[in-house]
GROMACS .gro file of C-alpha atoms in nm:
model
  129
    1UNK     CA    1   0.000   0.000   0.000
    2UNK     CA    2   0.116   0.329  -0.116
    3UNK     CA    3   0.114   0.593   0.104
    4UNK     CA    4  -0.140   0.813  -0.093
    5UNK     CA    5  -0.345   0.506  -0.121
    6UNK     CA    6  -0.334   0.468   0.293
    7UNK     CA    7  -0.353   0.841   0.368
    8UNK     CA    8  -0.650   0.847   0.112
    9UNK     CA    9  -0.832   0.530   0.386
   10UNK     CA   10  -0.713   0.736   0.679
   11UNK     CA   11  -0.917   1.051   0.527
   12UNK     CA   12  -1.183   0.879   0.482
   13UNK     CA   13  -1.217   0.670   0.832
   14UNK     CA   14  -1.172   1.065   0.931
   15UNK     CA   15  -1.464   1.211   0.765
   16UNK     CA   16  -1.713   0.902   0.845
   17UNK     CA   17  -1.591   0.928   1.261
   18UNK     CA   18  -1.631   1.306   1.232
   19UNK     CA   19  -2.002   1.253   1.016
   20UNK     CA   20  -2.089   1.040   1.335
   21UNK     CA   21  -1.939   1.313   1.555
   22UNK     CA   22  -2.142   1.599   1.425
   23UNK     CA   23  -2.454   1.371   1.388
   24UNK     CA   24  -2.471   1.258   1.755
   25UNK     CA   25  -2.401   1.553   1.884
   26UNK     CA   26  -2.643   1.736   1.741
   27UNK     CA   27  -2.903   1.540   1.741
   28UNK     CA   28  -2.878   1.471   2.120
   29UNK     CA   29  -2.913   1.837   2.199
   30UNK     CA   30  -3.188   1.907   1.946
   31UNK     CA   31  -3.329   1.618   2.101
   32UNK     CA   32  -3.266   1.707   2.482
   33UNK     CA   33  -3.425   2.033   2.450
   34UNK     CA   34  -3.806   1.900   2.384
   35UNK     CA   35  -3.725   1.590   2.623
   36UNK     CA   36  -3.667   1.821   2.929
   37UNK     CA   37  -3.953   2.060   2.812
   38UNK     CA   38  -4.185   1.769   2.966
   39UNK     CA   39  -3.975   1.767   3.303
   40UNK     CA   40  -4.042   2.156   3.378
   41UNK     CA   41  -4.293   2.000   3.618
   42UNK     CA   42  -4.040   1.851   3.861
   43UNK     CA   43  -3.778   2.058   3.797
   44UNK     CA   44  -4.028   2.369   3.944
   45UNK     CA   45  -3.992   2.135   4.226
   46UNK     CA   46  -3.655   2.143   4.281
   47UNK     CA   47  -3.460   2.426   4.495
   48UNK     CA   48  -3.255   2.755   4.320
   49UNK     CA   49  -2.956   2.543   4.231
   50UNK     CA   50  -3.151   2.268   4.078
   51UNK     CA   51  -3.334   2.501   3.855
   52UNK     CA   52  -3.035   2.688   3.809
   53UNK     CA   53  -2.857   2.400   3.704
   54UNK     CA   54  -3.138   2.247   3.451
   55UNK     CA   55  -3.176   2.633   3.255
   56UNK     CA   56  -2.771   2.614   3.217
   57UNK     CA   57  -2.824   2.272   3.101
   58UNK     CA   58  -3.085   2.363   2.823
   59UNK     CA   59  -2.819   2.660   2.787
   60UNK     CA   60  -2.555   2.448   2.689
   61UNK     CA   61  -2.811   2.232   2.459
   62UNK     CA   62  -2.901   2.574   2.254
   63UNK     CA   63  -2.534   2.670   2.211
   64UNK     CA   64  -2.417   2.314   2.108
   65UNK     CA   65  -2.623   2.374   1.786
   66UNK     CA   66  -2.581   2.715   1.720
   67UNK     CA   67  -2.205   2.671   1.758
   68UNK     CA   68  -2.281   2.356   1.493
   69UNK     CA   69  -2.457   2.590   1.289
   70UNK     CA   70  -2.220   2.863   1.249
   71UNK     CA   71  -1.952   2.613   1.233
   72UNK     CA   72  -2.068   2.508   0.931
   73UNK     CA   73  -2.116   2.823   0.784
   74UNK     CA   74  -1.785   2.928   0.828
   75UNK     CA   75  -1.648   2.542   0.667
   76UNK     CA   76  -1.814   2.642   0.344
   77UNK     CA   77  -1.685   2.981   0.369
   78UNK     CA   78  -1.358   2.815   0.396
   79UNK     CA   79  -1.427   2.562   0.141
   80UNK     CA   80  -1.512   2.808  -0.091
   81UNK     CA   81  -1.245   3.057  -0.050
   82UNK     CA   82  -0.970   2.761  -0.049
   83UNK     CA   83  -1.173   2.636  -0.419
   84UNK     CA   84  -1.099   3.039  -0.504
   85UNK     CA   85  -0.738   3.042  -0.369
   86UNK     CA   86  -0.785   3.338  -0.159
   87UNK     CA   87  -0.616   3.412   0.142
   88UNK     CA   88  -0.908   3.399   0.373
   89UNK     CA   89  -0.951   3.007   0.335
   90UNK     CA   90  -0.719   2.960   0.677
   91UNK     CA   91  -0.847   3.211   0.872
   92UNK     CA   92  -1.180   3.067   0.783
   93UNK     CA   93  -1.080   2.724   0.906
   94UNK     CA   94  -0.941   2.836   1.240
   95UNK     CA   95  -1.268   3.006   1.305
   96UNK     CA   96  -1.464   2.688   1.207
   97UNK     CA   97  -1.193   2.500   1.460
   98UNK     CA   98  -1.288   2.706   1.734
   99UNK     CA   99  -1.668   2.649   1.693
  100UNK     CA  100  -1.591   2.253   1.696
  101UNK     CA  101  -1.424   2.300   1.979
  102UNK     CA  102  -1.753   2.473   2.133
  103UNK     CA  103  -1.968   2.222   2.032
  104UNK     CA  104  -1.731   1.957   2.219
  105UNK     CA  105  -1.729   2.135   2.527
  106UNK     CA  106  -2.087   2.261   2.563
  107UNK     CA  107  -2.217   1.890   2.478
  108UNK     CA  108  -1.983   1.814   2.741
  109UNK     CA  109  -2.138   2.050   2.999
  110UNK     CA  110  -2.459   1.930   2.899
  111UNK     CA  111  -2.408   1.565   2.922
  112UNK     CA  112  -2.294   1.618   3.287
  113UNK     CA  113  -2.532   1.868   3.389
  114UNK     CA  114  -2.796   1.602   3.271
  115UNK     CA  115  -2.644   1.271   3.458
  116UNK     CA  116  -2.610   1.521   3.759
  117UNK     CA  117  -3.004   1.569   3.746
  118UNK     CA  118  -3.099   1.180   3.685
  119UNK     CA  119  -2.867   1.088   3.957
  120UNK     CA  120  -3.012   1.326   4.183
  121UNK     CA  121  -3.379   1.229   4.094
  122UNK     CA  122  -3.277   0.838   4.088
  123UNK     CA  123  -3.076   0.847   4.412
  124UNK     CA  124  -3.442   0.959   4.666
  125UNK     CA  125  -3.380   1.350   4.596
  126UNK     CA  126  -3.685   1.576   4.766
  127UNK     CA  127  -3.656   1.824   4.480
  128UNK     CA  128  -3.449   2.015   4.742
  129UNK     CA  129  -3.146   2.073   4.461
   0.00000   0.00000   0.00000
C-alpha cells in the first residue's frame, strides 16, 4: 500500500468518525431540549440550584447547535475561498476550529449537567437541589 493510497483510507475513516461526531451531537441536543420541556414540572420542584442548574443545562443544549450551525457556515466559507485560492480560506478554518471546539465542550457541559439531574432524581432527591 502506497502511502497516498493509505492516507486516502485514513481521510476517509476521518470524515465518516467526524459525520458520526457531528450527527450525535447534534441530534442529542436538538433532542434534549423538547425531552426536558416535559420535566419543567419537577424541575419547578426542585430548589434555586436545581433550577439553576437544569436552565444552564438547556443553555448548553441551545449553544451546542448554534455553535454547529455557524460552524458550518464558516467550513463552506472556507471551502469556498480555499476552491478560489484566496487568502481567507485559513483564517476561515481556524474560526470553524474554534466552533468545533464549542460544540465539544458545551455537549460536554450538557451531558454532565444532565447525569447530575438523573442521579439526583434516581438516588431519593426531595426536589431540594
Amino acid at each position: 500500500m502506497t502511502n497516498k493510497e493509505r492516507e486516502k483510507i485514513l481521510r476517509e475513516y476521518y470524515k465518516d468518525i467526524q459525520n458520526f461526531i457531528d450527527k450525535l451531537t447534534l441530534t442529542a441536543a436538538l433532542g434534549s431540549i423538547p425531552l426536558a420541556l416535559g420535566y419543567v414540572d419537577k424541575v419547578l420542584k426542585f430548589g434555586f440550584w436545581g433550577k439553576f442548574l437544569f436552565v444552564a443545562v438547556n443553555i448548553f443544549a441551545v449553544a451546542v447547535v448554534v455553535a454547529h450551525i455557524i460552524g458550518a457556515i464558516y467550513g463552506k466559507k472556507s471551502c469556498d475561498a480555499a476552491l478560489a485560492n484566496e487568502k481567507n480560506a485559513e483564517k476561515y478554518g481556524e474560526i470553524q476550529e474554534k466552533f468545533n471546539k464549542s460544540v465539544n465542550w458545551n455537549f460536554i457541559c450538557m451531558i454532565i449537567g444532565y447525569l447530575l439531574i438523573i442521579i439526583y432524581l434516581t438516588c431519593g432527591g426531595q426536589y431540594e437541589i
